[in-house]
Protein backbone atom coordinates (compact mmCIF):
# COMPACT_ATOMS: atom_id res chain seq x y z
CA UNK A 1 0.00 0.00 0.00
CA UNK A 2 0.98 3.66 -0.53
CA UNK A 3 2.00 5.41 2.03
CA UNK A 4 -0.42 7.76 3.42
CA UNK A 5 1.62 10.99 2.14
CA UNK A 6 1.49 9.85 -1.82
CA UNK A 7 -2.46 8.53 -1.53
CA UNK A 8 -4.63 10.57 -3.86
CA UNK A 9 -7.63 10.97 -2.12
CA UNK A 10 -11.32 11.71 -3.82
CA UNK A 11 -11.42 14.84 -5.89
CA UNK A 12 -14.34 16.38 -3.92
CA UNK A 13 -11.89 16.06 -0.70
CA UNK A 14 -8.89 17.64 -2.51
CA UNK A 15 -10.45 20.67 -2.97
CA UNK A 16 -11.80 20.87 0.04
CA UNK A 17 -8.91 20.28 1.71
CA UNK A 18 -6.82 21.81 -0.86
CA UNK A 19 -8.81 25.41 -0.36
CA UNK A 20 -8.68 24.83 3.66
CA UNK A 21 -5.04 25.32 3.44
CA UNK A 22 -5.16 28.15 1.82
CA UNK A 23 -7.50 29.89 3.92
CA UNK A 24 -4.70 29.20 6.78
CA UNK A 25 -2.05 30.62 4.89
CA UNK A 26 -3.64 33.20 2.89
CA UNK A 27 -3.56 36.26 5.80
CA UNK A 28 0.19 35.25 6.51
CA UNK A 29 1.04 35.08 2.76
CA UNK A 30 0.01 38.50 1.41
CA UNK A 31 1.20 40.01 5.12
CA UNK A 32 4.62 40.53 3.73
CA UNK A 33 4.19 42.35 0.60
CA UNK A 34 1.66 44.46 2.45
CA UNK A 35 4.36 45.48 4.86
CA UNK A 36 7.46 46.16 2.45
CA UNK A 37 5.03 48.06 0.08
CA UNK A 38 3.97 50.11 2.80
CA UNK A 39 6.89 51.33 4.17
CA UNK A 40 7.86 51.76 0.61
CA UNK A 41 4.88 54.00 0.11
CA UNK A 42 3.76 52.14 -3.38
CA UNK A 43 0.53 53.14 -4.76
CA UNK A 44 -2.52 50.79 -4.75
CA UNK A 45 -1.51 49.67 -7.98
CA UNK A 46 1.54 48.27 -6.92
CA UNK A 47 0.47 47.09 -3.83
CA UNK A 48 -1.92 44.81 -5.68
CA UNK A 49 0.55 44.08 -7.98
CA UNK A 50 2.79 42.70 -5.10
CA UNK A 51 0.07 40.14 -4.26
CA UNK A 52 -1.34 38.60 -7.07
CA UNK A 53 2.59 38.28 -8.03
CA UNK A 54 3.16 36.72 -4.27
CA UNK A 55 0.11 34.41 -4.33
CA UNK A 56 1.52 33.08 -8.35
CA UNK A 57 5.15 32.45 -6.78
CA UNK A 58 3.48 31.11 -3.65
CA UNK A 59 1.36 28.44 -5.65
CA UNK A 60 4.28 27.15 -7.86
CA UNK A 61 6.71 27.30 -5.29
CA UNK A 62 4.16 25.08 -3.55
CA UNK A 63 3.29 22.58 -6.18
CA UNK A 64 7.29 22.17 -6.54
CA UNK A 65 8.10 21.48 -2.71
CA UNK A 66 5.15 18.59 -2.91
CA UNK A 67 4.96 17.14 -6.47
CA UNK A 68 8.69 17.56 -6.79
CA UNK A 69 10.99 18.24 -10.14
CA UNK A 70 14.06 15.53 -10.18
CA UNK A 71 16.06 17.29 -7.28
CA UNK A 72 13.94 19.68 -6.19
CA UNK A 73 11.20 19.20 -3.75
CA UNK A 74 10.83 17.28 -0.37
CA UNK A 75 7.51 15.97 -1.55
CA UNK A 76 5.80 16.43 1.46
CA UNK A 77 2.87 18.11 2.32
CA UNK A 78 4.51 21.80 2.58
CA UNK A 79 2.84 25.13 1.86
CA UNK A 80 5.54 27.80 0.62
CA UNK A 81 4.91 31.53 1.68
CA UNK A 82 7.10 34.57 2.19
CA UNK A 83 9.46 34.35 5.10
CA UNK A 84 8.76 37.29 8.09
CA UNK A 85 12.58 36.53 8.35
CA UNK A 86 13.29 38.94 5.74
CA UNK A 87 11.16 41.57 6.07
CA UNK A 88 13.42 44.05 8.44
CA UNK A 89 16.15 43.72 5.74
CA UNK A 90 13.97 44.57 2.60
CA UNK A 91 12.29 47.11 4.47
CA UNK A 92 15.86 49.09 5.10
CA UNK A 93 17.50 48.32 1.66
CA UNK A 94 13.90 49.43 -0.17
CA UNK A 95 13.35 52.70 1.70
CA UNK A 96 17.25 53.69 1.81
CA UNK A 97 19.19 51.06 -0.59
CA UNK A 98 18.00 51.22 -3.89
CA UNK A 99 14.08 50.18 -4.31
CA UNK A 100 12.85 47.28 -5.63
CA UNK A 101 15.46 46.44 -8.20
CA UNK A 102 17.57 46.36 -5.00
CA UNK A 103 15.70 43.89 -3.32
CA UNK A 104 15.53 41.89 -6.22
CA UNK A 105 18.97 41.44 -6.87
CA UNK A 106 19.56 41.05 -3.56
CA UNK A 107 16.71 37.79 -3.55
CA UNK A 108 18.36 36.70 -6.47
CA UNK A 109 21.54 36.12 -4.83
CA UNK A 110 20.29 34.74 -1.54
CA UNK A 111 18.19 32.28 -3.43
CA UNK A 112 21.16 30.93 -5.59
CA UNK A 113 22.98 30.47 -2.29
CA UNK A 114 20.73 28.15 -0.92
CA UNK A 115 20.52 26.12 -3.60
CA UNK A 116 24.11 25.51 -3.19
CA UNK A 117 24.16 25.08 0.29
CA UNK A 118 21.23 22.70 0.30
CA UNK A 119 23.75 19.66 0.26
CA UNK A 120 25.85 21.16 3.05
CA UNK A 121 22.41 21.35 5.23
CA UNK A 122 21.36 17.98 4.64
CA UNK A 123 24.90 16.55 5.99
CA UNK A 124 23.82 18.52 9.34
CA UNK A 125 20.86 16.21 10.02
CA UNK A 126 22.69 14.45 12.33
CA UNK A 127 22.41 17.50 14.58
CA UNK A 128 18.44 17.25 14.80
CA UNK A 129 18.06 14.60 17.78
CA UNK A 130 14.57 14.48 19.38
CA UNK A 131 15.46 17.14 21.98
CA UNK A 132 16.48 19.08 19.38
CA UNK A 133 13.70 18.76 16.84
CA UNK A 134 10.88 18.67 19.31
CA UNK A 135 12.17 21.91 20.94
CA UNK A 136 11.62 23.32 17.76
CA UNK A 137 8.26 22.56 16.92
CA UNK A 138 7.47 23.11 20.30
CA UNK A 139 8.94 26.79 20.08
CA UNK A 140 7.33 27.28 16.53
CA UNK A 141 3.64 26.70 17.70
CA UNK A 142 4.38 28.94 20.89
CA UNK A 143 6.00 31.88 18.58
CA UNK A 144 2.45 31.43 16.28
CA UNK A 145 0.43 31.89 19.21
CA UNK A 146 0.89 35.53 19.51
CA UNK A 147 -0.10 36.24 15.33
CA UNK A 148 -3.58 33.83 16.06
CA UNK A 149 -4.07 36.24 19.07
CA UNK A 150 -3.06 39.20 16.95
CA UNK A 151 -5.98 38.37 14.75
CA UNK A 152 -8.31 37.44 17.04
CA UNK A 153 -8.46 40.74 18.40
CA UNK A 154 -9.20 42.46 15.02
CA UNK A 155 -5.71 42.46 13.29
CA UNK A 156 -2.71 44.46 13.80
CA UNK A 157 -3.61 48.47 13.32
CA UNK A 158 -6.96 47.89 13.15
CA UNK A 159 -9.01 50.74 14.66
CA UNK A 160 -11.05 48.07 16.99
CA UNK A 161 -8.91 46.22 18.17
CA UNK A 162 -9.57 44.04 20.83
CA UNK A 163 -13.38 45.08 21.33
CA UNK A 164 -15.46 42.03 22.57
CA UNK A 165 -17.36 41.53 19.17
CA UNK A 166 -13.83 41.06 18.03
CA UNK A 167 -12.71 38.26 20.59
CA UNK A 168 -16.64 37.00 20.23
CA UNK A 169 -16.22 36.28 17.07
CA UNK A 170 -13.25 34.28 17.29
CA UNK A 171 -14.54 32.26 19.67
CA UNK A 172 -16.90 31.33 18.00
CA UNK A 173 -15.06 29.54 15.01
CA UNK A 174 -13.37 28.32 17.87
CA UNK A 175 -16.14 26.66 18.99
CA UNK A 176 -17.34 25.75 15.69
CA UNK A 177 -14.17 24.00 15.10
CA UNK A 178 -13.90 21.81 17.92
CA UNK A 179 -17.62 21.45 17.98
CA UNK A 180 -16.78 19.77 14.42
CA UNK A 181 -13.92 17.59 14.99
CA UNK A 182 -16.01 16.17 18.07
CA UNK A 183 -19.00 15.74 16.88
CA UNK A 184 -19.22 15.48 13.20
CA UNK A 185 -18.38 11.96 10.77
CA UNK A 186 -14.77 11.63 10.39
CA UNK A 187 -14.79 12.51 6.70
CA UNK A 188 -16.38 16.93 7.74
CA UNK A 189 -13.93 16.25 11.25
CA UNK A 190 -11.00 16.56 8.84
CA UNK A 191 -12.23 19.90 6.81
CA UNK A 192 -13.02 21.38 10.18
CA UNK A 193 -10.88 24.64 10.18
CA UNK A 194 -12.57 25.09 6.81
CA UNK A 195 -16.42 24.79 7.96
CA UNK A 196 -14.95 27.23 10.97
CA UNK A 197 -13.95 29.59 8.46
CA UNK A 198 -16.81 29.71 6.06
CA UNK A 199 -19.53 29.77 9.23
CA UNK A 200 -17.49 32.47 10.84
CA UNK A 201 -17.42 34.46 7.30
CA UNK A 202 -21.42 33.47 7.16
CA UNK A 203 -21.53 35.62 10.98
CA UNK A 204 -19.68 38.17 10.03
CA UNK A 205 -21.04 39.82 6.77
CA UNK A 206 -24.30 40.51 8.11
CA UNK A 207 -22.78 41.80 11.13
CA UNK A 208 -21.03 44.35 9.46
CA UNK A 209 -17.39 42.76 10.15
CA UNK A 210 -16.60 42.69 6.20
CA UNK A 211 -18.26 43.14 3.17
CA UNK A 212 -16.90 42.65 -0.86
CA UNK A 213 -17.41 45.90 -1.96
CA UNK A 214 -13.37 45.42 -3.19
CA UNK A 215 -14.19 42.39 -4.56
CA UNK A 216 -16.50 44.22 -7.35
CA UNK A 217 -13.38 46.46 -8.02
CA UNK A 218 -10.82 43.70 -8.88
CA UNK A 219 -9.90 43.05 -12.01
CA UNK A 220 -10.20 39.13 -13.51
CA UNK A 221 -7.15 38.49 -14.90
CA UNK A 222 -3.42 39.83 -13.51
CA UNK A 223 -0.44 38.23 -14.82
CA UNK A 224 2.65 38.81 -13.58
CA UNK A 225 5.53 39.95 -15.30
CA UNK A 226 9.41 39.54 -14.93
CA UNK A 227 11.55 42.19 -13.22
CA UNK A 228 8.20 43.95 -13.69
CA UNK A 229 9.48 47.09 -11.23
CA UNK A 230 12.77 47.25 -13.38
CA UNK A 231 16.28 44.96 -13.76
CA UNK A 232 17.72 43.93 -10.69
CA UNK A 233 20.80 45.92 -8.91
CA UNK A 234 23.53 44.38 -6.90
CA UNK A 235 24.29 45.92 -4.00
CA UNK A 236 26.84 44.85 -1.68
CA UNK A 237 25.60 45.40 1.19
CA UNK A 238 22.03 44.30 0.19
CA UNK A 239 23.40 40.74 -0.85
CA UNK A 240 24.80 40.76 2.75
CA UNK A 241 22.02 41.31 4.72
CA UNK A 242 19.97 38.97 2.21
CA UNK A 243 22.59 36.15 2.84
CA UNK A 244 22.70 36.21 5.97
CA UNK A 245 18.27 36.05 6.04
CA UNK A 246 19.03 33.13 3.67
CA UNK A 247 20.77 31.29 6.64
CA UNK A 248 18.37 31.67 8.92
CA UNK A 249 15.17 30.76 6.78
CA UNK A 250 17.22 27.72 5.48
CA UNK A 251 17.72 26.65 9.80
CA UNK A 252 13.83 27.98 10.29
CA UNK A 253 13.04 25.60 7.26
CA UNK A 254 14.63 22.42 8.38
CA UNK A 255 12.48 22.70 11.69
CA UNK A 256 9.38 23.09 9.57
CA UNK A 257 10.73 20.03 7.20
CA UNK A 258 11.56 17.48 10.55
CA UNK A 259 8.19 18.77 12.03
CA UNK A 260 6.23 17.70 9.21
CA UNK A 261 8.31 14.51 8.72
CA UNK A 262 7.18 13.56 12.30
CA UNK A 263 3.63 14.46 11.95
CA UNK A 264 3.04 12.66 8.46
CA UNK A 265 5.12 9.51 9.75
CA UNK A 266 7.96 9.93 7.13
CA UNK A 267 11.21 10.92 8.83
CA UNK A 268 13.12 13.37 6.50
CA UNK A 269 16.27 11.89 5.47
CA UNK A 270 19.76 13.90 4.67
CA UNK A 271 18.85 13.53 0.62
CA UNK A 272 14.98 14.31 1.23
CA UNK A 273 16.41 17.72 3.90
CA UNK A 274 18.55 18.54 0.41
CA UNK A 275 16.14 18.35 -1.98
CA UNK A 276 13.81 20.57 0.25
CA UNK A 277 16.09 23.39 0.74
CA UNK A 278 17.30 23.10 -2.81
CA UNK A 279 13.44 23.70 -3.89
CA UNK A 280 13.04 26.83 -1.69
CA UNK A 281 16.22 28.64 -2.82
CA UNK A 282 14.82 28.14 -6.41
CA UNK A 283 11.87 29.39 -5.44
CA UNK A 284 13.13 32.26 -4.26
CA UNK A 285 15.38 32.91 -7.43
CA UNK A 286 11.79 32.79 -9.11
CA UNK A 287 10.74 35.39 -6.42
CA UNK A 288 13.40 37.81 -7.92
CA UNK A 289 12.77 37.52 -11.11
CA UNK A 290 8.44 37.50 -11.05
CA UNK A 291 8.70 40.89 -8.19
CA UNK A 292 8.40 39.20 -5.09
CA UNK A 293 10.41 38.14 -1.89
CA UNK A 294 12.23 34.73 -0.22
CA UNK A 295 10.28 31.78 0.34
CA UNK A 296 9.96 29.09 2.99
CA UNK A 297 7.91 26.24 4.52
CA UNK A 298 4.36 28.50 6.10
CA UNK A 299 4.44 26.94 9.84
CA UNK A 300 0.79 27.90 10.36
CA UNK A 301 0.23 24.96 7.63
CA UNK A 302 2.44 22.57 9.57
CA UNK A 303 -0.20 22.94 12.30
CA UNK A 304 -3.15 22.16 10.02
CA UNK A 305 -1.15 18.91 9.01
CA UNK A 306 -1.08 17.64 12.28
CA UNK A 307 -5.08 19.12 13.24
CA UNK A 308 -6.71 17.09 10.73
CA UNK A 309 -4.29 13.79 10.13
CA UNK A 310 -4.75 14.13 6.20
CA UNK A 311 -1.36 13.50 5.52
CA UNK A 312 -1.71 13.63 1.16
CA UNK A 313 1.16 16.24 -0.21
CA UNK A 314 -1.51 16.13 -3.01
CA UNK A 315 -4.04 18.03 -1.11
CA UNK A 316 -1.25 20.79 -0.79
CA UNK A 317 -0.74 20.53 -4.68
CA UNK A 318 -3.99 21.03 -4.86
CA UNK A 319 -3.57 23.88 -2.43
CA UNK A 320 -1.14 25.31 -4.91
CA UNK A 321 -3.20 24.75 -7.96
CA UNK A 322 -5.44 27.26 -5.97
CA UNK A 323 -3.07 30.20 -4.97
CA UNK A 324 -1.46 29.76 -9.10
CA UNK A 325 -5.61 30.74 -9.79
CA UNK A 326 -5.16 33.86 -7.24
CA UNK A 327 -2.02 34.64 -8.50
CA UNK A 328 -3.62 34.93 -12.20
CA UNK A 329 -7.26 35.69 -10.98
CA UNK A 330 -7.39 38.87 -8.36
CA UNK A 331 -11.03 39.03 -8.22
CA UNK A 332 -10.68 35.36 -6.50
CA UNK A 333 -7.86 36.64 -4.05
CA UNK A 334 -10.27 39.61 -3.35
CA UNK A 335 -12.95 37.16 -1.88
CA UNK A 336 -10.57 35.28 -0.11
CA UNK A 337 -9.25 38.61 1.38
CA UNK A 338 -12.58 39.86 2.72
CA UNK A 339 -12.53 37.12 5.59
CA UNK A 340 -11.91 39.06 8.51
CA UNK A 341 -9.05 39.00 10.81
CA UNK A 342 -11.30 37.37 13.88
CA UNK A 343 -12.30 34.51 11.89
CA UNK A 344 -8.45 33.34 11.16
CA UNK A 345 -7.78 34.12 14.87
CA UNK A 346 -10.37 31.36 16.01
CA UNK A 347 -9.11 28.88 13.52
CA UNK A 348 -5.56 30.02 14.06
CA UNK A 349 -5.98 29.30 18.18
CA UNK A 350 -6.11 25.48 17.07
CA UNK A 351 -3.30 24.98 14.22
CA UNK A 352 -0.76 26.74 16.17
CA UNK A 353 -1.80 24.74 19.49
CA UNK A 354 -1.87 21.81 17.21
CA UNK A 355 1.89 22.34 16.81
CA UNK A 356 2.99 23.26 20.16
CA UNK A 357 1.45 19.84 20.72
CA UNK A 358 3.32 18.28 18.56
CA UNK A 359 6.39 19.45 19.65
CA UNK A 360 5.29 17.92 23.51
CA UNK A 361 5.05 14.39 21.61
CA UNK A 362 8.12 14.57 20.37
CA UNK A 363 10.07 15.48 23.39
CA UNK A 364 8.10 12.47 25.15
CA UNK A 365 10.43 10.47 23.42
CA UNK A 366 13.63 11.97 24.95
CA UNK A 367 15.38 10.68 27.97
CA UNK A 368 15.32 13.60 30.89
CA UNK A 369 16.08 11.51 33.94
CA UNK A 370 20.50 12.14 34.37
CA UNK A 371 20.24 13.85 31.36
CA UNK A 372 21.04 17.34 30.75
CA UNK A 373 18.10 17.27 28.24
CA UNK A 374 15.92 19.25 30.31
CA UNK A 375 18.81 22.62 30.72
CA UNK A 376 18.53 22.04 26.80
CA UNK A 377 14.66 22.21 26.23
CA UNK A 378 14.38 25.13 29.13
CA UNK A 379 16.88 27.27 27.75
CA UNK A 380 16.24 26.53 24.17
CA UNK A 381 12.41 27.50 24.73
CA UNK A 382 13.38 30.83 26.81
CA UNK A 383 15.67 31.83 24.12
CA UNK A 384 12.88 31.57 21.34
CA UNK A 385 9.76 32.75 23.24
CA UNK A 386 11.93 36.23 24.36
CA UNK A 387 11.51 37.92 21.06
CA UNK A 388 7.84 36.84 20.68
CA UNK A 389 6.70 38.10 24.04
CA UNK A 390 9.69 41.49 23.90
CA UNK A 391 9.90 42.11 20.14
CA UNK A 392 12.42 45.25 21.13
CA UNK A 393 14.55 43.25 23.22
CA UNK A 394 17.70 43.58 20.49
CA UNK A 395 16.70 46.67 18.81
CA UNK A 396 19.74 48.44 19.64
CA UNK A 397 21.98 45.55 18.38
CA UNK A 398 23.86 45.31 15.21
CA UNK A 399 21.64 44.82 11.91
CA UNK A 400 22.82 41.30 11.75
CA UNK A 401 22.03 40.43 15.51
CA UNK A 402 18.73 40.95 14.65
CA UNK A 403 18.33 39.58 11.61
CA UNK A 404 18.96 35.78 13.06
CA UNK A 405 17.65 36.94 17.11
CA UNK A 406 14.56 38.64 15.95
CA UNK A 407 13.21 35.55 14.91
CA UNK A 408 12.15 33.03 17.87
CA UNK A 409 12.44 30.35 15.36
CA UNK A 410 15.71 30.44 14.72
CA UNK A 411 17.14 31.79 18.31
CA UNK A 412 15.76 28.44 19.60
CA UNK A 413 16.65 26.51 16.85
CA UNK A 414 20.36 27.25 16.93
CA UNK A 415 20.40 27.42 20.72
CA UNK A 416 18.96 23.79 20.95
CA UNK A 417 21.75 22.76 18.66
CA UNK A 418 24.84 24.31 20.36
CA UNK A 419 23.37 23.25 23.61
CA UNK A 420 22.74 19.73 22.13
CA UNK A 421 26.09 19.85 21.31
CA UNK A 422 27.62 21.23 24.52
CA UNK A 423 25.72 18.65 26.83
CA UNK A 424 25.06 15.31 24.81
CA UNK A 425 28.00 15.35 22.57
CA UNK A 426 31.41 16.93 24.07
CA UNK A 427 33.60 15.24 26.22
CA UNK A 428 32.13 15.63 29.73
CA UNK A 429 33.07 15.09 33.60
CA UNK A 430 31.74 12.55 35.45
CA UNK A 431 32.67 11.92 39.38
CA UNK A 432 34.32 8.70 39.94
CA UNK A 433 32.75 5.88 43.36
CA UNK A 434 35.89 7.44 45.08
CA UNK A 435 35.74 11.22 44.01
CA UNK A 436 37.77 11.45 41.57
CA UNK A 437 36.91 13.53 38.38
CA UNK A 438 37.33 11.16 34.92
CA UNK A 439 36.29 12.45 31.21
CA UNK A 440 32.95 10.76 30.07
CA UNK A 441 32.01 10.84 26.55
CA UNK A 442 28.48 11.69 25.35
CA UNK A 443 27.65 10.19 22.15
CA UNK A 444 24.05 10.32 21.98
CA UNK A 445 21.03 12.44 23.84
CA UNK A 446 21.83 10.54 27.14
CA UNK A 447 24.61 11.07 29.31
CA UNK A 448 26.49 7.77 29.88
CA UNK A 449 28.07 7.80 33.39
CA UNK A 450 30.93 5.35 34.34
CA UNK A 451 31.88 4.56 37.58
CA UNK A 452 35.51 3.82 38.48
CA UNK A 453 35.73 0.47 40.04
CA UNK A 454 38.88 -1.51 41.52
CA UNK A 455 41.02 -3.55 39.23
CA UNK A 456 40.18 -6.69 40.98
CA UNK A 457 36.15 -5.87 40.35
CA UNK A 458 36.90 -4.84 36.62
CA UNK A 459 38.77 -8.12 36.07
């Protein structure tokens, strides 16, 4: 029999399935080109222009990471989106470093890298023990938390935020939600984020939380362009900065990949880590060139993964299919658009818990007792969750600081590993029946402790 990640399940569920996804990446997705055309001050025009391009990339991008093209691909069930990770950077070299041909170049550059550091990535799989990886997925749902809050309360800037009609709201596609998965036949339990999302929608137009009065003024067709905004300019400096956001999405990536892997019962393997990483710097070449930004694996979708158990990378192809048809069709990402900010909150409480979850599993695998795994999963977790809960914490650190500590994905990602390293695989001390001090190696996530015993016992 197949394994449950290459069945192809019924049309009618692909879509439905398919369009769920999307609904739980689509607020995260268009976020970023929102926020670099703003503080770029780009006219409507070009704001739109950003997203339809975004929501193309996004969907092919997408349908490459699951269907996979020879080396490219970790055919899994991965949605691709815009990485936050790089939004400080393109912010700075767009408003003061040359524009958009800047950050285009720059992309360009960063992507390339990562398609030849892919191989050098997959080698450090080795580095990804249990207390490792499930400290990661662990920190990844808590640092989503705060963005499903975020919307719950009406979206960031909004003029209402956090009224009680807001929070009301949420709660109930919260409660529609798990109200679904408990009650309902297994084959609605599995769409129920999506039945959330459509019944909160249903709420909230007649209670005057949206209406698609835009939706009217979209146009049908949009096709993107290459280096629509102009050709691309190589900056020093720019390339840099990028580079260095390249790193981190790549480490913030390989969490998503190993989190997935778990969830879906298919452990990612060093080749499978490659090919994965080698698909996400192409995409983000493609970003360059079609006027958009660096990709990565969407976490938010990792949590949906694990919420409903539908384990099919198809029904994520099929989720790309859908975003390509935004991309090309803006009067379809209009609609989308419209759902208001509570109603992704509610659903959003779930997928992101869904992941912290996940992460809990995994590290109920690990060995704590005379271990030093715990100092590694407390420290690991602090490190990561400091930026989410004190987002100014390194503000007056250098550029580059930030860049990799801003991000409470990577902070606890790369502290997990160093202090994976430091405790489970260094040389240690361990005191001897008599006192004495003697080295003690640590090969694995246990500490092996050896007692010193006479040379009559030993023989």
């Amino acid at each position: 029999m197949k394994h449950p990640v290459d069945q192809v399940p019924p049309a009618r569920q692909l879509v439905a399935f398919g369009l769920q996804h999307v609904l739980a990446m689509y607020a995260g997705a268009v976020a970023v080109p929102l926020i670099v055309g703003g503080a770029m001050k780009l006219p409507p025009a070009d704001l739109a222009y950003l997203i339809t391009a975004d929501l193309l990339v996004c969907g092919i991008a997408t349908l490459i990471q699951c269907v996979g093209v020879w080396r490219f691909g970790i055919r899994l069930p991965i949605v691709q989106g815009c990485t936050f990770a790089a939004v400080s950077p393109m912010v700075l070299i767009g408003t003061t470093g040359g524009g958009l041909p800047a950050i285009y170049g720059a992309v360009i550059v960063a992507g390339l890298a990562m398609m030849l550091l892919a191989p050098v990535f997959g080698r450090l799989l080795t580095f990804f023990p249990p207390v490792v990886t499930g400290t990661v997925i662990l920190i990844i749902g808590l640092s989503l938390l705060p963005t499903a809050g975020t919307w719950a309360a009406g979206g960031s800037g909004a003029e209402d935020f956090g009224e009680p009609k807001n929070i009301a709201l949420a709660a109930l596609v919260l409660v529609i939600v798990l109200g679904v998965q408990r009650f309902a036949p297994p084959a609605l339990s599995r769409i129920a984020v999506l039945i959330g999302i459509v019944a909160g929608t249903a709420v909230a137009i007649p209670t005057g939380f949206t209406d698609f009065g835009a939706v009217g003024d979209a146009n049908w067709v949009g096709i993107s362009t290459p280096f629509h905004f102009g050709a691309p300019e190589f900056h020093g400096a720019a390339i840099v900065s990028m580079l260095i956001v390249a790193l981190v999405t790549m480490t913030e990536t390989t969490g998503d990949f190993i989190a997935v892997g778990e969830m879906t019962e298919r452990p990612v393997d060093r080749r499978a880590l490659a090919d994965g990483l080698r698909a996400d710097g192409f995409s983000t070449v493609l970003g360059g060139v079609f006027n958009t930004f660096p990709y990565t694996a969407f976490a938010q979708n990792v949590g949906l993964v694990g919420m409903t158990k539908v384990r099919s990378r198809w029904v994520v192809a099929v989720a790309g299919g859908i975003l390509v048809l935004l991309g090309l069709l803006p009067k379809l990402g209009a609609v989308i658009a419209a759902i208001p900010s509570p109603v992704l909150g509610g659903a959003g409480l779930v997928m992101f818990g869904t992941v912290a979850a996940s992460g809990l599993r995994t590290l109920s695998k690990v060995e704590f007792e005379g271990t030093s795994n715990l100092t590694v999963v407390a420290v690991s977790v602090a490190l990561g969750i400091i930026p989410v809960g004190v987002p100014t914490i390194y503000d007056k650190f250098p550029d580059w600081f930030q860049t990799v500590m801003h991000s409470g994905i990577s902070a606890g990602c790369l502290t997990a590993i160093v202090l994976n390293l430091l405790f489970n695989h260094l040389p240690g001390k361990a005191t001897s029946a008599n006192g004495a001090v003697e080295p003690v190696g640590l090969p694995g996530s246990r500490v092996e402790n050896t007692v010193e015993q006479p040379g009559e016992q030993r023989v």
